[in-house]
mmCIF file with all atom_site columns, C-alpha atoms in Angstrom:
data_model
loop_
_atom_site.group_PDB
_atom_site.id
_atom_site.type_symbol
_atom_site.label_atom_id
_atom_site.label_alt_id
_atom_site.label_comp_id
_atom_site.label_asym_id
_atom_site.label_entity_id
_atom_site.label_seq_id
_atom_site.pdbx_PDB_ins_code
_atom_site.Cartn_x
_atom_site.Cartn_y
_atom_site.Cartn_z
_atom_site.occupancy
_atom_site.B_iso_or_equiv
_atom_site.pdbx_formal_charge
_atom_site.auth_seq_id
_atom_site.auth_comp_id
_atom_site.auth_asym_id
_atom_site.auth_atom_id
_atom_site.pdbx_PDB_model_num
ATOM 1  C CA . ALA H 1 1  ? 0.003   0.165  -0.180  1.00 0.00 ? 1  ALA H CA 1
ATOM 2  C CA . PRO H 1 2  ? 1.503   3.528  -0.700  1.00 0.00 ? 2  PRO H CA 1
ATOM 3  C CA . ARG H 1 3  ? 3.020   4.813  2.425   1.00 0.00 ? 3  ARG H CA 1
ATOM 4  C CA . PHE H 1 4  ? 0.243   7.574  3.089   1.00 0.00 ? 4  PHE H CA 1
ATOM 5  C CA . LEU H 1 5  ? -2.398  4.875  3.243   1.00 0.00 ? 5  LEU H CA 1
ATOM 6  C CA . ALA H 1 6  ? -0.080  2.913  5.923   1.00 0.00 ? 6  ALA H CA 1
ATOM 7  C CA . GLU H 1 7  ? 0.707   5.627  7.750   1.00 0.00 ? 7  GLU H CA 1
ATOM 8  C CA . PRO H 1 8  ? -1.921  8.652  7.601   1.00 0.00 ? 8  PRO H CA 1
ATOM 9  C CA . GLU H 1 9  ? -1.215  10.580 10.667  1.00 0.00 ? 9  GLU H CA 1
ATOM 10 C CA . LYS H 1 10 ? 2.335   11.321 8.947   1.00 0.00 ? 10 LYS H CA 1
ATOM 11 C CA . TYR H 1 11 ? 1.336   11.965 5.537   1.00 0.00 ? 11 TYR H CA 1
ATOM 12 C CA . GLY H 1 12 ? -2.358  12.622 5.394   1.00 0.00 ? 12 GLY H CA 1
ATOM 13 C CA . ALA H 1 13 ? -1.979  16.486 5.014   1.00 0.00 ? 13 ALA H CA 1
ATOM 14 C CA . ALA H 1 14 ? 0.426   16.416 2.698   1.00 0.00 ? 14 ALA H CA 1
ATOM 15 C CA . PHE H 1 15 ? -1.930  13.623 0.595   1.00 0.00 ? 15 PHE H CA 1
ATOM 16 C CA . LYS H 1 16 ? -4.736  16.236 1.029   1.00 0.00 ? 16 LYS H CA 1
ATOM 17 C CA . LYS H 1 17 ? -2.833  18.837 -0.752  1.00 0.00 ? 17 LYS H CA 1
ATOM 18 C CA . ALA H 1 18 ? -1.328  16.448 -3.448  1.00 0.00 ? 18 ALA H CA 1
ATOM 19 C CA . GLU H 1 19 ? -2.801  16.906 -7.222  1.00 0.00 ? 19 GLU H CA 1
ATOM 20 C CA . SER H 1 20 ? -4.564  14.063 -8.618  1.00 0.00 ? 20 SER H CA 1
ATOM 21 C CA . PRO H 1 21 ? -2.835  12.009 -11.368 1.00 0.00 ? 21 PRO H CA 1
ATOM 22 C CA . GLU H 1 22 ? -4.942  13.269 -14.128 1.00 0.00 ? 22 GLU H CA 1
ATOM 23 C CA . PHE H 1 23 ? -3.965  17.291 -13.223 1.00 0.00 ? 23 PHE H CA 1
ATOM 24 C CA . PRO H 1 24 ? -0.595  17.276 -14.982 1.00 0.00 ? 24 PRO H CA 1
ATOM 25 C CA . GLY H 1 25 ? -2.059  15.705 -18.193 1.00 0.00 ? 25 GLY H CA 1
ATOM 26 C CA . HIS H 1 26 ? -4.491  18.421 -18.494 1.00 0.00 ? 26 HIS H CA 1
ATOM 27 C CA . VAL H 1 27 ? -2.093  20.804 -17.815 1.00 0.00 ? 27 VAL H CA 1
ATOM 28 C CA . ILE H 1 28 ? 0.094   19.330 -20.683 1.00 0.00 ? 28 ILE H CA 1
ATOM 29 C CA . ALA H 1 29 ? -2.569  19.219 -23.160 1.00 0.00 ? 29 ALA H CA 1
ATOM 30 C CA . ALA H 1 30 ? -3.784  22.786 -22.696 1.00 0.00 ? 30 ALA H CA 1
ATOM 31 C CA . LEU H 1 31 ? 0.074   23.859 -23.043 1.00 0.00 ? 31 LEU H CA 1
ATOM 32 C CA . TYR H 1 32 ? -0.101  21.628 -26.575 1.00 0.00 ? 32 TYR H CA 1
ATOM 33 C CA . ARG H 1 33 ? -2.767  23.871 -27.384 1.00 0.00 ? 33 ARG H CA 1
ATOM 34 C CA . ASP H 1 34 ? -1.243  27.134 -26.648 1.00 0.00 ? 34 ASP H CA 1
ATOM 35 C CA . PRO H 1 35 ? -0.343  29.191 -29.727 1.00 0.00 ? 35 PRO H CA 1
ATOM 36 C CA . GLU H 1 36 ? 2.466   30.695 -27.501 1.00 0.00 ? 36 GLU H CA 1
ATOM 37 C CA . ARG H 1 37 ? 3.957   27.380 -26.396 1.00 0.00 ? 37 ARG H CA 1
ATOM 38 C CA . GLN H 1 38 ? 6.896   27.662 -28.117 1.00 0.00 ? 38 GLN H CA 1
ATOM 39 C CA . SER H 1 39 ? 7.989   30.901 -25.772 1.00 0.00 ? 39 SER H CA 1
ATOM 40 C CA . LEU H 1 40 ? 8.375   28.428 -22.702 1.00 0.00 ? 40 LEU H CA 1
ATOM 41 C CA . SER H 1 41 ? 10.638  26.294 -24.699 1.00 0.00 ? 41 SER H CA 1
ATOM 42 C CA . GLY H 1 42 ? 13.991  25.520 -22.871 1.00 0.00 ? 42 GLY H CA 1
ATOM 43 C CA . SER H 1 43 ? 12.633  26.183 -19.637 1.00 0.00 ? 43 SER H CA 1
ATOM 44 C CA . VAL H 1 44 ? 11.253  24.420 -16.933 1.00 0.00 ? 44 VAL H CA 1
ATOM 45 C CA . GLN H 1 45 ? 8.120   25.101 -16.106 1.00 0.00 ? 45 GLN H CA 1
ATOM 46 C CA . VAL H 1 46 ? 5.983   24.572 -13.014 1.00 0.00 ? 46 VAL H CA 1
ATOM 47 C CA . ILE H 1 47 ? 2.629   22.764 -13.355 1.00 0.00 ? 47 ILE H CA 1
ATOM 48 C CA . ALA H 1 48 ? 0.711   24.663 -10.678 1.00 0.00 ? 48 ALA H CA 1
ATOM 49 C CA . GLU H 1 49 ? 1.830   27.712 -12.394 1.00 0.00 ? 49 GLU H CA 1
ATOM 50 C CA . LEU H 1 50 ? 0.551   26.674 -16.021 1.00 0.00 ? 50 LEU H CA 1
ATOM 51 C CA . ALA H 1 51 ? -2.730  25.550 -14.398 1.00 0.00 ? 51 ALA H CA 1
ATOM 52 C CA . LYS H 1 52 ? -3.456  29.105 -13.319 1.00 0.00 ? 52 LYS H CA 1
ATOM 53 C CA . ARG H 1 53 ? -2.264  30.211 -16.603 1.00 0.00 ? 53 ARG H CA 1
ATOM 54 C CA . TYR H 1 54 ? -4.822  28.270 -18.531 1.00 0.00 ? 54 TYR H CA 1
ATOM 55 C CA . GLY H 1 55 ? -7.531  28.505 -15.815 1.00 0.00 ? 55 GLY H CA 1
ATOM 56 C CA . ILE H 1 56 ? -7.499  24.832 -14.689 1.00 0.00 ? 56 ILE H CA 1
ATOM 57 C CA . THR H 1 57 ? -8.091  23.350 -11.472 1.00 0.00 ? 57 THR H CA 1
ATOM 58 C CA . ASP H 1 58 ? -7.836  19.723 -10.351 1.00 0.00 ? 58 ASP H CA 1
ATOM 59 C CA . GLN H 1 59 ? -10.799 17.260 -10.243 1.00 0.00 ? 59 GLN H CA 1
ATOM 60 C CA . ASP H 1 60 ? -12.109 18.554 -7.205  1.00 0.00 ? 60 ASP H CA 1
ATOM 61 C CA . GLY H 1 61 ? -12.002 22.217 -8.115  1.00 0.00 ? 61 GLY H CA 1
ATOM 62 C CA . ARG H 1 62 ? -8.686  22.875 -6.216  1.00 0.00 ? 62 ARG H CA 1
ATOM 63 C CA . HIS H 1 63 ? -5.893  25.072 -7.487  1.00 0.00 ? 63 HIS H CA 1
ATOM 64 C CA . PRO H 1 64 ? -2.706  22.793 -6.259  1.00 0.00 ? 64 PRO H CA 1
ATOM 65 C CA . PRO H 1 65 ? -0.073  24.995 -5.165  1.00 0.00 ? 65 PRO H CA 1
ATOM 66 C CA . SER H 1 66 ? 3.185   26.030 -6.350  1.00 0.00 ? 66 SER H CA 1
ATOM 67 C CA . TYR H 1 67 ? 5.988   25.465 -4.097  1.00 0.00 ? 67 TYR H CA 1
ATOM 68 C CA . ARG H 1 68 ? 8.160   27.761 -5.710  1.00 0.00 ? 68 ARG H CA 1
ATOM 69 C CA . LYS H 1 69 ? 8.589   29.433 -2.386  1.00 0.00 ? 69 LYS H CA 1
ATOM 70 C CA . ALA H 1 70 ? 9.534   26.016 -0.644  1.00 0.00 ? 70 ALA H CA 1
ATOM 71 C CA . LEU H 1 71 ? 11.809  24.433 -3.330  1.00 0.00 ? 71 LEU H CA 1
ATOM 72 C CA . GLY H 1 72 ? 13.225  27.802 -5.087  1.00 0.00 ? 72 GLY H CA 1
ATOM 73 C CA . ASP H 1 73 ? 12.976  28.924 -8.519  1.00 0.00 ? 73 ASP H CA 1
ATOM 74 C CA . PRO H 1 74 ? 13.499  26.303 -11.290 1.00 0.00 ? 74 PRO H CA 1
ATOM 75 C CA . PRO H 1 75 ? 16.858  26.092 -13.105 1.00 0.00 ? 75 PRO H CA 1
ATOM 76 C CA . VAL H 1 76 ? 17.292  28.477 -15.655 1.00 0.00 ? 76 VAL H CA 1
ATOM 77 C CA . PHE H 1 77 ? 19.280  27.183 -18.529 1.00 0.00 ? 77 PHE H CA 1
ATOM 78 C CA . SER H 1 78 ? 22.139  29.384 -20.708 1.00 0.00 ? 78 SER H CA 1
ATOM 79 C CA . LYS H 1 79 ? 20.665  30.726 -23.965 1.00 0.00 ? 79 LYS H CA 1
ATOM 80 C CA . ALA H 1 80 ? 23.834  30.118 -25.613 1.00 0.00 ? 80 ALA H CA 1
ATOM 81 C CA . VAL H 1 81 ? 23.803  27.778 -28.622 1.00 0.00 ? 81 VAL H CA 1
ATOM 82 C CA . VAL H 1 82 ? 26.867  25.669 -29.597 1.00 0.00 ? 82 VAL H CA 1
ATOM 83 C CA . GLY H 1 83 ? 27.240  24.735 -32.925 1.00 0.00 ? 83 GLY H CA 1
#
């Protein structure tokens, strides 16, 4: 069994905030349909932040949180092109 089911007192609060497995899929589908998606190419995106951009909520209507404040900004890659 998943650990959160085996130890709900330990992991239950985190599980309540967790996004459904379908949530990232809905965001990726919206990103695919975005005519401006190329502007995001080559960078790391935060699913929760893209969801807000596209007006997507999780199955229960919640907006899963971005963990940017807790985990820091995603890495930024160099724009240099080596040819």
